[in-house]
Amino acid sequence: MDGNSSFLDGMVGVGDMVLLDPLSEESLLQNLKERFKSDEIYTYIGNVVISVNPYKQLSIYTPEKVEQYRNSNFYQLKPHLYAVADDAYKSLRDRDRDQCIMITGESGAGKTEASKLVMSYVAAVCGKGAEVNQVKEQLLQSNPVLEAFGNAKTIRNDNSSRFGKYMDIEFDFKGDPVGGVISNYLLEKSRVVKHMKGERNFHIFYQLLAGGGAELLGKLKLKPDCSAYSYLNKDNSSLQGMGDAENFNIVKNAMKIIGFSDEEVTSILEIVALVLKLGTIEMKGQFQSNGMASCYVTNTQVVKEIGSLIGLDSSTLENAFSVRTVEAKQEKVVTTLNVSQGIYARDALAKNTYDRLFTWLVQRINESIKVSEFQGKKVMGVLDIYGFEILEGNSFEQFIINYCNEKLQQIFIQMTLREEQEEYAREGIEWTRIEFFDNEIICNLIECSSGGILSILDEECLRPGNVSDATFLAKLGQQLKNHKHFKSKASQNDKRITDASLPDNCFRIEHYAGQVTYKTDGFLDKNNDLLYRDLSQAMWKAKHGLLKSLFPEGDPKNASLKRPATVGFQFKASVSTLMKNLYAKNPNYIRCLKPNSTKKPSLFDDTLVKVQVRYLGLLENVRVRRAGYAYRQEYKSFLERYKMLSKQTWPQWNGEPRAGVEVFLSEIGYPGEEIAYGRTKIFIRTPRTLFDLEERRRMRLGELATLLQKTYRGWRCREQYKKIRKSQIIIAAFYRGYSQKKKFQNIKFSTLIVQAFVRGWKARVLLRKMKLQNRQENASTTICSYWRGYQVRKQYRKNFRSHASKKLANFIYRRILQIFFMGLKNNLQSMSPLNKEWKEPKYKFLTNTNQELRRIFQLWKCKKYREGLTPQRKAVLQDKLCASDIFNGKKKSYPTSVSKPFQGDYIGIQKNPKYQKLTASVPGKLELAASVKKINKTDGKGTAMMFLLTKSHLALADSKAQVKHLAKLDEIASVSVSKFSDGLLVIQLIPTSTAGLKGDVLLTSEHVIEIATRLHQFFLEATQKNLNLQISDEFQVRFKKDPVAVKLIESPVQNGKGPVYKKKGQRLEVFV
């Protein structure tokens, strides 16, 4: 990181509004707007960060940005939320100062996101390690759980926090997080039973219904339809950009990481389902015999479902909704409730149950992230709480919220002034009192124990007799009529002031942020927040462990007649504790602004932002910060930035930084009241002086840039000249060398040519001599060879003729054989075993050799073919080979069956559910299933049957898949087929066998070859004997006990309708 950089560099508008000149509400708004339009959403007021919600994703939260702001000076970089987080973390880690980051702003201004960013930044820059990472993960995962149960969609914000949250993150001495504690303030529990149109209830209800799944919702007795529950929206409940189902899974995973058990998660969801189902209870009024109004539950089934869900008798719950028991000392009075009171009791139970569940959740998270008592710890608090609210109708909730903001504004002003005083004292500069508006008078108006609004409200709530919101308002008007920050209709009338804008049922307080009119309707009920004792006792009787623990006052042993503390009293005590906690820490502030009400990016509503600026007291903050000296910076950083303004300090100052600053500021000549020299910092009173320094620096940087450019251009020209001169010398040297080398090459070439000519002349002379000598030697050799040949021929002339014929014959035979074998090699036939072509030899003496070679080649081709066959193909061919052994040359229909592979299942038994039971009726695995016709002995007509064959049995079944004939293979005596092209098949059975009692089987089938072959194979496998297979045109068939001779006669004319059967006594003639 460049130590000379500053947030003033490339600044859009004014980055720190302490430097805004002139200072007014209009200039402050214009500055915020100008920066917002340039996506500069962060602006400083001293060490306070103003954050404007951009309503879009910006690339300013990347890991690179985290590293950029890590350990950087606060004013070194552009304004950013990370700068505040880093400054707070460094103060905690290095100076052992407990820190607090207060995040305020109205709903939709981005407070929740700002708190997430602060926590994620601290988690990113602190230490690493398995245990540290687990703690960081638990702290970060507490956010989605609390958001699900404590956030809701409002008109202003889709993810509005409906509670105040303060988290103390605790660190060890190394600065690593070791745990934390979360405090919650004033959950808006009235939202459970009622919310405005266009808003939603708390997120968890919608997340459970959208992501719970059928099994979980069935267990919780819920429906996934939001319109089925009166506490939820009747219109579209989904949120754009927020997936309820996905977020439900995120919440469950976060609970698991924090340490919730599965039983605890289930118990929590059961209570959420209880709250939803309470809203579906309907009541109807009636009158008792004594004339008293009462009510009863109409949909008792819902009450029964609730009772089974929490383990409570439904009659107990129904009774709690219809009667009220009042105890006073020793007396107990039971009164009935009318319809409105019953509905109030139902809603009060729903609100209190949800509020107590939320409080239990916070306590349970604290148990998981708490720190051991023995660990030394430093604390960083993060406060995310509701901002100042002025609505069209302001009620008790807005009164409490604005009271809290008054206290925060008070602590902000006091701690800002205290910090200013401490810094002035540290630097040795005289402190002058700063005039500012002190809102302590407003805080006392609200919280004073004697005569404050909250104390008067508590008195009315506790006072016996006829009390109402009207009596409360009248008492306020009487006791506070002289207070200058309070107005009511009664006080104005006493002063004879007519104010039509102030209704009769309202009072008005002039807060630091402006006047707010509060409507007193419901103040007493909301402050009392009573839950009937009957309901508490009913919840305590439930067998649901978690629910029972939420209502300890329901235990009869702990019964107390003491009235519970009011909401106002509890909140006042919580705020007091919070203020003490904040006073004990070093404060850091993030003020969040909402640019428009439509949640559109780049849209800046001046009127809306102006109201928020007043609510947050930003203009007052600026005035307090710049009441003394508007700008201050350490001497070293200040000198590094502005040292170029003096020749004495530029480019390097060797003395103390303060002396250097005094030197160049004295040369400029600013008035003495504009500058103050502290011990470590320089103080500048007005922004005009700082901007003048910046302008002088800008002009001086321009001059220095011109000087640098001039110096650089001169240096570059000199360097260029040196390069050109050096290049010229090198080129000249290379040229001279090249010229000498070229001259030497020419001389060398000429010398070589002369030498070559001389050597050539000498070689040619020598060659002529060698050629003459060679010719002489060849001539003498030729003469000698002719002479020796003559002598040999003369010597062997007598013996030559007796051996010449035999040698010639042998030579010719060898040549013929060579030509024959080469011809075979070059003209070999194809490798198909079916191709038996072979060229006949030209000479007859080679016939036997040719036949043998043909036989060998055929065997070799068959061997190669067999080696290339797959096991399945081999099995098919073996079946065909078996059929060939049986029928080849014996039956006329065999040649047509060779090309047809055996399929086995011709009926489709495996695919037809109707025939599935046949596989169980015939023992063994079904190997063959074919359609056949069983021939009748009387008229020769066929009956359609199914022929089934396994390796141990054969069977005949009819079209209804009923087995009519079943026989073992070893019960077969013989099988007969004809030698003609018919499909006739006779299976002769052993007469004494079980199957043979019915006689033989006469069949006809298109697959007779396959059936007979399979019978032969399986019979051999079952009995280790060959099947007696007869192929004849006449054979005996035994139908039960009557033998019939079957005679097949081949007709000269083919009969297209199949065989014709004629019965003649004990003889059956078949014409095929």
GROMACS .gro file of C-alpha atoms in nm, residues 230-530:
model
  301
  230SER     CA    1  -5.502  -1.642   0.912
  231TYR     CA    2  -5.172  -1.514   1.059
  232LEU     CA    3  -5.011  -1.524   0.710
  233ASN     CA    4  -5.081  -1.339   0.385
  234LYS     CA    5  -5.382  -1.424   0.179
  235ASP     CA    6  -5.213  -1.295  -0.138
  236ASN     CA    7  -4.886  -1.407  -0.299
  237SER     CA    8  -4.645  -1.467  -0.013
  238SER     CA    9  -4.326  -1.522  -0.211
  239LEU     CA   10  -4.050  -1.262  -0.225
  240GLN     CA   11  -3.862  -1.174  -0.540
  241GLY     CA   12  -3.500  -1.284  -0.508
  242MET     CA   13  -3.564  -1.476  -0.183
  243GLY     CA   14  -3.620  -1.850  -0.205
  244ASP     CA   15  -3.806  -1.958   0.109
  245ALA     CA   16  -3.739  -2.329   0.049
  246GLU     CA   17  -3.368  -2.268  -0.010
  247ASN     CA   18  -3.343  -2.038   0.293
  248PHE     CA   19  -3.511  -2.302   0.511
  249ASN     CA   20  -3.230  -2.545   0.429
  250ILE     CA   21  -2.976  -2.269   0.504
  251VAL     CA   22  -3.137  -2.208   0.845
  252LYS     CA   23  -3.135  -2.580   0.934
  253ASN     CA   24  -2.769  -2.607   0.829
  254ALA     CA   25  -2.682  -2.296   1.034
  255MET     CA   26  -2.852  -2.447   1.341
  256LYS     CA   27  -2.648  -2.763   1.294
  257ILE     CA   28  -2.324  -2.563   1.273
  258ILE     CA   29  -2.412  -2.360   1.585
  259GLY     CA   30  -2.473  -2.683   1.778
  260PHE     CA   31  -2.851  -2.738   1.785
  261SER     CA   32  -2.943  -3.106   1.819
  262ASP     CA   33  -3.199  -3.268   1.587
  263GLU     CA   34  -3.443  -3.292   1.879
  264GLU     CA   35  -3.408  -2.919   1.952
  265VAL     CA   36  -3.467  -2.827   1.588
  266THR     CA   37  -3.777  -3.047   1.579
  267SER     CA   38  -3.908  -2.890   1.902
  268ILE     CA   39  -3.852  -2.538   1.762
  269LEU     CA   40  -4.042  -2.619   1.442
  270GLU     CA   41  -4.325  -2.775   1.644
  271ILE     CA   42  -4.366  -2.449   1.837
  272VAL     CA   43  -4.362  -2.253   1.507
  273ALA     CA   44  -4.637  -2.487   1.381
  274LEU     CA   45  -4.826  -2.432   1.710
  275VAL     CA   46  -4.826  -2.054   1.651
  276LEU     CA   47  -4.957  -2.099   1.296
  277LYS     CA   48  -5.232  -2.334   1.405
  278LEU     CA   49  -5.340  -2.104   1.691
  279GLY     CA   50  -5.440  -1.852   1.425
  280THR     CA   51  -5.680  -2.103   1.269
  281ILE     CA   52  -5.884  -2.145   1.590
  282GLU     CA   53  -6.230  -1.992   1.539
  283MET     CA   54  -6.461  -1.883   1.819
  284LYS     CA   55  -6.829  -1.812   1.848
  285GLY     CA   56  -7.025  -1.631   2.116
  286GLN     CA   57  -7.314  -1.753   2.329
  287PHE     CA   58  -7.507  -1.654   2.641
  288GLN     CA   59  -7.518  -1.864   2.955
  289SER     CA   60  -7.828  -1.921   3.164
  290ASN     CA   61  -7.729  -1.637   3.397
  291GLY     CA   62  -7.710  -1.400   3.102
  292MET     CA   63  -7.330  -1.382   3.098
  293ALA     CA   64  -7.164  -1.371   2.757
  294SER     CA   65  -6.926  -1.655   2.683
  295CYS     CA   66  -6.750  -1.811   2.386
  296TYR     CA   67  -6.657  -2.155   2.259
  297VAL     CA   68  -6.427  -2.300   1.993
  298THR     CA   69  -6.611  -2.401   1.675
  299ASN     CA   70  -6.338  -2.601   1.499
  300THR     CA   71  -6.245  -2.843   1.776
  301GLN     CA   72  -6.047  -3.059   1.532
  302VAL     CA   73  -5.777  -2.788   1.516
  303VAL     CA   74  -5.756  -2.785   1.896
  304LYS     CA   75  -5.716  -3.164   1.895
  305GLU     CA   76  -5.434  -3.138   1.641
  306ILE     CA   77  -5.263  -2.876   1.858
  307GLY     CA   78  -5.308  -3.098   2.163
  308SER     CA   79  -5.149  -3.399   1.988
  309LEU     CA   80  -4.866  -3.177   1.863
  310ILE     CA   81  -4.766  -3.047   2.209
  311GLY     CA   82  -4.892  -3.334   2.424
  312LEU     CA   83  -5.186  -3.154   2.586
  313ASP     CA   84  -5.546  -3.256   2.642
  314SER     CA   85  -5.764  -3.057   2.399
  315SER     CA   86  -6.029  -2.986   2.666
  316THR     CA   87  -5.769  -2.807   2.880
  317LEU     CA   88  -5.679  -2.576   2.592
  318GLU     CA   89  -6.044  -2.512   2.499
  319ASN     CA   90  -6.122  -2.422   2.861
  320ALA     CA   91  -5.826  -2.178   2.873
  321PHE     CA   92  -5.969  -1.992   2.571
  322SER     CA   93  -6.317  -1.961   2.718
  323VAL     CA   94  -6.265  -1.877   3.089
  324ARG     CA   95  -6.032  -1.664   3.303
  325THR     CA   96  -5.929  -1.732   3.662
  326VAL     CA   97  -5.847  -1.430   3.881
  327GLU     CA   98  -5.677  -1.488   4.217
  328ALA     CA   99  -5.657  -1.229   4.489
  329LYS     CA  100  -5.511  -1.334   4.822
  330GLN     CA  101  -5.722  -1.631   4.930
  331GLU     CA  102  -6.000  -1.579   4.676
  332LYS     CA  103  -6.028  -1.730   4.330
  333VAL     CA  104  -6.284  -1.600   4.080
  334VAL     CA  105  -6.359  -1.774   3.748
  335THR     CA  106  -6.521  -1.561   3.478
  336THR     CA  107  -6.622  -1.646   3.123
  337LEU     CA  108  -6.471  -1.471   2.822
  338ASN     CA  109  -6.675  -1.324   2.541
  339VAL     CA  110  -6.570  -1.365   2.174
  340SER     CA  111  -6.342  -1.060   2.161
  341GLN     CA  112  -6.175  -1.160   2.487
  342GLY     CA  113  -6.130  -1.518   2.362
  343ILE     CA  114  -5.969  -1.395   2.040
  344TYR     CA  115  -5.748  -1.162   2.248
  345ALA     CA  116  -5.644  -1.461   2.463
  346ARG     CA  117  -5.567  -1.667   2.152
  347ASP     CA  118  -5.356  -1.389   1.995
  348ALA     CA  119  -5.183  -1.313   2.325
  349LEU     CA  120  -5.082  -1.679   2.356
  350ALA     CA  121  -4.948  -1.681   2.000
  351LYS     CA  122  -4.750  -1.358   2.054
  352ASN     CA  123  -4.607  -1.462   2.389
  353THR     CA  124  -4.518  -1.811   2.268
  354TYR     CA  125  -4.329  -1.674   1.968
  355ASP     CA  126  -4.161  -1.399   2.172
  356ARG     CA  127  -4.044  -1.646   2.437
  357LEU     CA  128  -3.926  -1.890   2.167
  358PHE     CA  129  -3.717  -1.611   2.010
  359THR     CA  130  -3.568  -1.522   2.349
  360TRP     CA  131  -3.489  -1.891   2.410
  361LEU     CA  132  -3.322  -1.910   2.067
  362VAL     CA  133  -3.094  -1.618   2.153
  363GLN     CA  134  -3.006  -1.779   2.489
  364ARG     CA  135  -2.941  -2.115   2.318
  365ILE     CA  136  -2.708  -1.952   2.063
  366ASN     CA  137  -2.529  -1.776   2.351
  367GLU     CA  138  -2.471  -2.114   2.517
  368SER     CA  139  -2.298  -2.240   2.201
  369ILE     CA  140  -2.079  -1.934   2.149
  370LYS     CA  141  -2.011  -1.841   2.511
  371VAL     CA  142  -1.653  -1.801   2.631
  372SER     CA  143  -1.487  -1.990   2.913
  373GLU     CA  144  -1.458  -1.784   3.231
  374PHE     CA  145  -1.083  -1.854   3.248
  375GLN     CA  146  -1.004  -1.696   2.912
  376GLY     CA  147  -0.880  -1.339   2.906
  377LYS     CA  148  -1.094  -1.153   2.662
  378LYS     CA  149  -1.134  -0.834   2.465
  379VAL     CA  150  -1.476  -0.733   2.337
  380MET     CA  151  -1.607  -0.582   2.015
  381GLY     CA  152  -1.977  -0.500   2.023
  382VAL     CA  153  -2.192  -0.468   1.709
  383LEU     CA  154  -2.523  -0.285   1.763
  384ASP     CA  155  -2.788  -0.329   1.490
  385ILE     CA  156  -3.099  -0.152   1.612
  386TYR     CA  157  -3.403   0.017   1.464
  387GLY     CA  158  -3.368   0.375   1.344
  388PHE     CA  159  -3.583   0.675   1.424
  389GLU     CA  160  -3.938   0.622   1.290
  390ILE     CA  161  -4.209   0.871   1.195
  391LEU     CA  162  -4.504   0.693   1.034
  392GLU     CA  163  -4.850   0.808   0.939
  393GLY     CA  164  -4.980   0.640   1.252
  394ASN     CA  165  -4.725   0.624   1.535
  395SER     CA  166  -4.809   0.399   1.828
  396PHE     CA  167  -4.643   0.246   2.133
  397GLU     CA  168  -4.378   0.062   1.920
  398GLN     CA  169  -4.261   0.385   1.753
  399PHE     CA  170  -4.254   0.561   2.091
  400ILE     CA  171  -4.023   0.293   2.236
  401ILE     CA  172  -3.803   0.289   1.923
  402ASN     CA  173  -3.765   0.667   1.917
  403TYR     CA  174  -3.684   0.670   2.289
  404CYS     CA  175  -3.399   0.427   2.219
  405ASN     CA  176  -3.274   0.649   1.937
  406GLU     CA  177  -3.283   0.954   2.165
  407LYS     CA  178  -3.054   0.766   2.405
  408LEU     CA  179  -2.824   0.664   2.120
  409GLN     CA  180  -2.808   1.023   1.993
  410GLN     CA  181  -2.725   1.138   2.345
  411ILE     CA  182  -2.444   0.888   2.381
  412PHE     CA  183  -2.321   0.973   2.030
  413ILE     CA  184  -2.290   1.344   2.102
  414GLN     CA  185  -2.139   1.290   2.446
  415MET     CA  186  -1.888   1.028   2.331
  416THR     CA  187  -1.796   1.232   2.021
  417LEU     CA  188  -1.729   1.537   2.241
  418ARG     CA  189  -1.540   1.318   2.490
  419GLU     CA  190  -1.325   1.175   2.210
  420GLU     CA  191  -1.258   1.526   2.079
  421GLN     CA  192  -1.159   1.646   2.428
  422GLU     CA  193  -0.933   1.344   2.483
  423GLU     CA  194  -0.758   1.398   2.150
  424TYR     CA  195  -0.709   1.770   2.219
  425ALA     CA  196  -0.568   1.687   2.562
  426ARG     CA  197  -0.332   1.424   2.417
  427GLU     CA  198  -0.205   1.670   2.160
  428GLY     CA  199  -0.171   1.956   2.408
  429ILE     CA  200  -0.420   2.187   2.233
  430GLU     CA  201  -0.651   2.412   2.429
  431TRP     CA  202  -1.014   2.293   2.437
  432THR     CA  203  -1.287   2.547   2.375
  433ARG     CA  204  -1.644   2.467   2.471
  434ILE     CA  205  -1.864   2.364   2.179
  435GLU     CA  206  -2.227   2.474   2.166
  436PHE     CA  207  -2.466   2.195   2.061
  437PHE     CA  208  -2.820   2.075   2.123
  438ASP     CA  209  -2.825   1.847   2.428
  439ASN     CA  210  -3.122   1.608   2.406
  440GLU     CA  211  -3.097   1.506   2.771
  441ILE     CA  212  -3.413   1.707   2.836
  442ILE     CA  213  -3.604   1.484   2.590
  443CYS     CA  214  -3.461   1.166   2.746
  444ASN     CA  215  -3.571   1.284   3.089
  445LEU     CA  216  -3.916   1.369   2.951
  446ILE     CA  217  -3.955   1.001   2.855
  447GLU     CA  218  -3.763   0.807   3.119
  448CYS     CA  219  -3.766   1.020   3.433
  449SER     CA  220  -3.879   0.803   3.724
  450SER     CA  221  -4.097   1.083   3.860
  451GLY     CA  222  -4.314   1.249   3.601
  452GLY     CA  223  -4.170   1.083   3.293
  453ILE     CA  224  -4.401   0.947   3.022
  454LEU     CA  225  -4.299   0.586   3.090
  455SER     CA  226  -4.351   0.621   3.466
  456ILE     CA  227  -4.695   0.783   3.411
  457LEU     CA  228  -4.784   0.498   3.173
  458ASP     CA  229  -4.682   0.238   3.434
  459GLU     CA  230  -4.885   0.418   3.701
  460GLU     CA  231  -5.195   0.404   3.484
  461CYS     CA  232  -5.138   0.036   3.410
  462LEU     CA  233  -5.108  -0.048   3.781
  463ARG     CA  234  -5.375   0.191   3.911
  464PRO     CA  235  -5.703   0.023   4.015
  465GLY     CA  236  -6.029   0.155   3.891
  466ASN     CA  237  -6.143   0.272   3.552
  467VAL     CA  238  -5.827   0.332   3.348
  468SER     CA  239  -5.795   0.371   2.974
  469ASP     CA  240  -5.583   0.529   2.706
  470ALA     CA  241  -5.790   0.847   2.744
  471THR     CA  242  -5.716   0.875   3.118
  472PHE     CA  243  -5.348   0.817   3.042
  473LEU     CA  244  -5.347   1.101   2.785
  474ALA     CA  245  -5.533   1.330   3.025
  475LYS     CA  246  -5.276   1.263   3.296
  476LEU     CA  247  -4.994   1.337   3.052
  477GLY     CA  248  -5.155   1.666   2.954
  478GLN     CA  249  -5.195   1.763   3.319
  479GLN     CA  250  -4.844   1.676   3.442
  480LEU     CA  251  -4.641   1.774   3.135
  481LYS     CA  252  -4.831   2.073   3.007
  482ASN     CA  253  -4.542   2.312   3.085
  483HIS     CA  254  -4.274   2.101   2.919
  484LYS     CA  255  -4.154   2.277   2.603
  485HIS     CA  256  -4.096   1.949   2.414
  486PHE     CA  257  -4.441   1.801   2.489
  487LYS     CA  258  -4.778   1.891   2.340
  488SER     CA  259  -5.129   1.751   2.367
  489LYS     CA  260  -5.474   1.880   2.292
  490ALA     CA  261  -5.531   1.958   2.661
  491SER     CA  262  -5.201   2.145   2.704
  492GLN     CA  263  -5.259   2.345   2.387
  493ASN     CA  264  -5.610   2.438   2.501
  494ASP     CA  265  -5.472   2.558   2.835
  495LYS     CA  266  -5.237   2.784   2.643
  496ARG     CA  267  -5.526   2.888   2.417
  497ILE     CA  268  -5.347   2.757   2.111
  498THR     CA  269  -5.548   2.604   1.827
  499ASP     CA  270  -5.368   2.321   1.651
  500ALA     CA  271  -5.586   2.129   1.404
  501SER     CA  272  -5.300   1.890   1.319
  502LEU     CA  273  -5.305   1.742   1.673
  503PRO     CA  274  -5.602   1.500   1.724
  504ASP     CA  275  -5.773   1.454   2.058
  505ASN     CA  276  -5.632   1.104   2.117
  506CYS     CA  277  -5.269   1.197   2.043
  507PHE     CA  278  -4.972   1.370   2.203
  508ARG     CA  279  -4.664   1.515   2.036
  509ILE     CA  280  -4.295   1.510   2.135
  510GLU     CA  281  -4.035   1.734   1.978
  511HIS     CA  282  -3.745   1.491   1.933
  512TYR     CA  283  -3.394   1.588   1.823
  513ALA     CA  284  -3.494   1.466   1.475
  514GLY     CA  285  -3.825   1.651   1.459
  515GLN     CA  286  -4.177   1.647   1.595
  516VAL     CA  287  -4.358   1.310   1.622
  517THR     CA  288  -4.727   1.268   1.693
  518TYR     CA  289  -4.817   0.950   1.888
  519LYS     CA  290  -5.162   0.793   1.890
  520THR     CA  291  -5.239   0.666   2.242
  521ASP     CA  292  -5.486   0.395   2.130
  522GLY     CA  293  -5.354   0.063   2.263
  523PHE     CA  294  -5.075   0.213   2.477
  524LEU     CA  295  -5.202   0.052   2.799
  525ASP     CA  296  -5.266  -0.294   2.646
  526LYS     CA  297  -4.929  -0.300   2.471
  527ASN     CA  298  -4.748  -0.185   2.782
  528ASN     CA  299  -4.928  -0.444   3.001
  529ASP     CA  300  -4.895  -0.726   2.745
  530LEU     CA  301  -5.097  -0.954   2.975
   0.00000   0.00000   0.00000
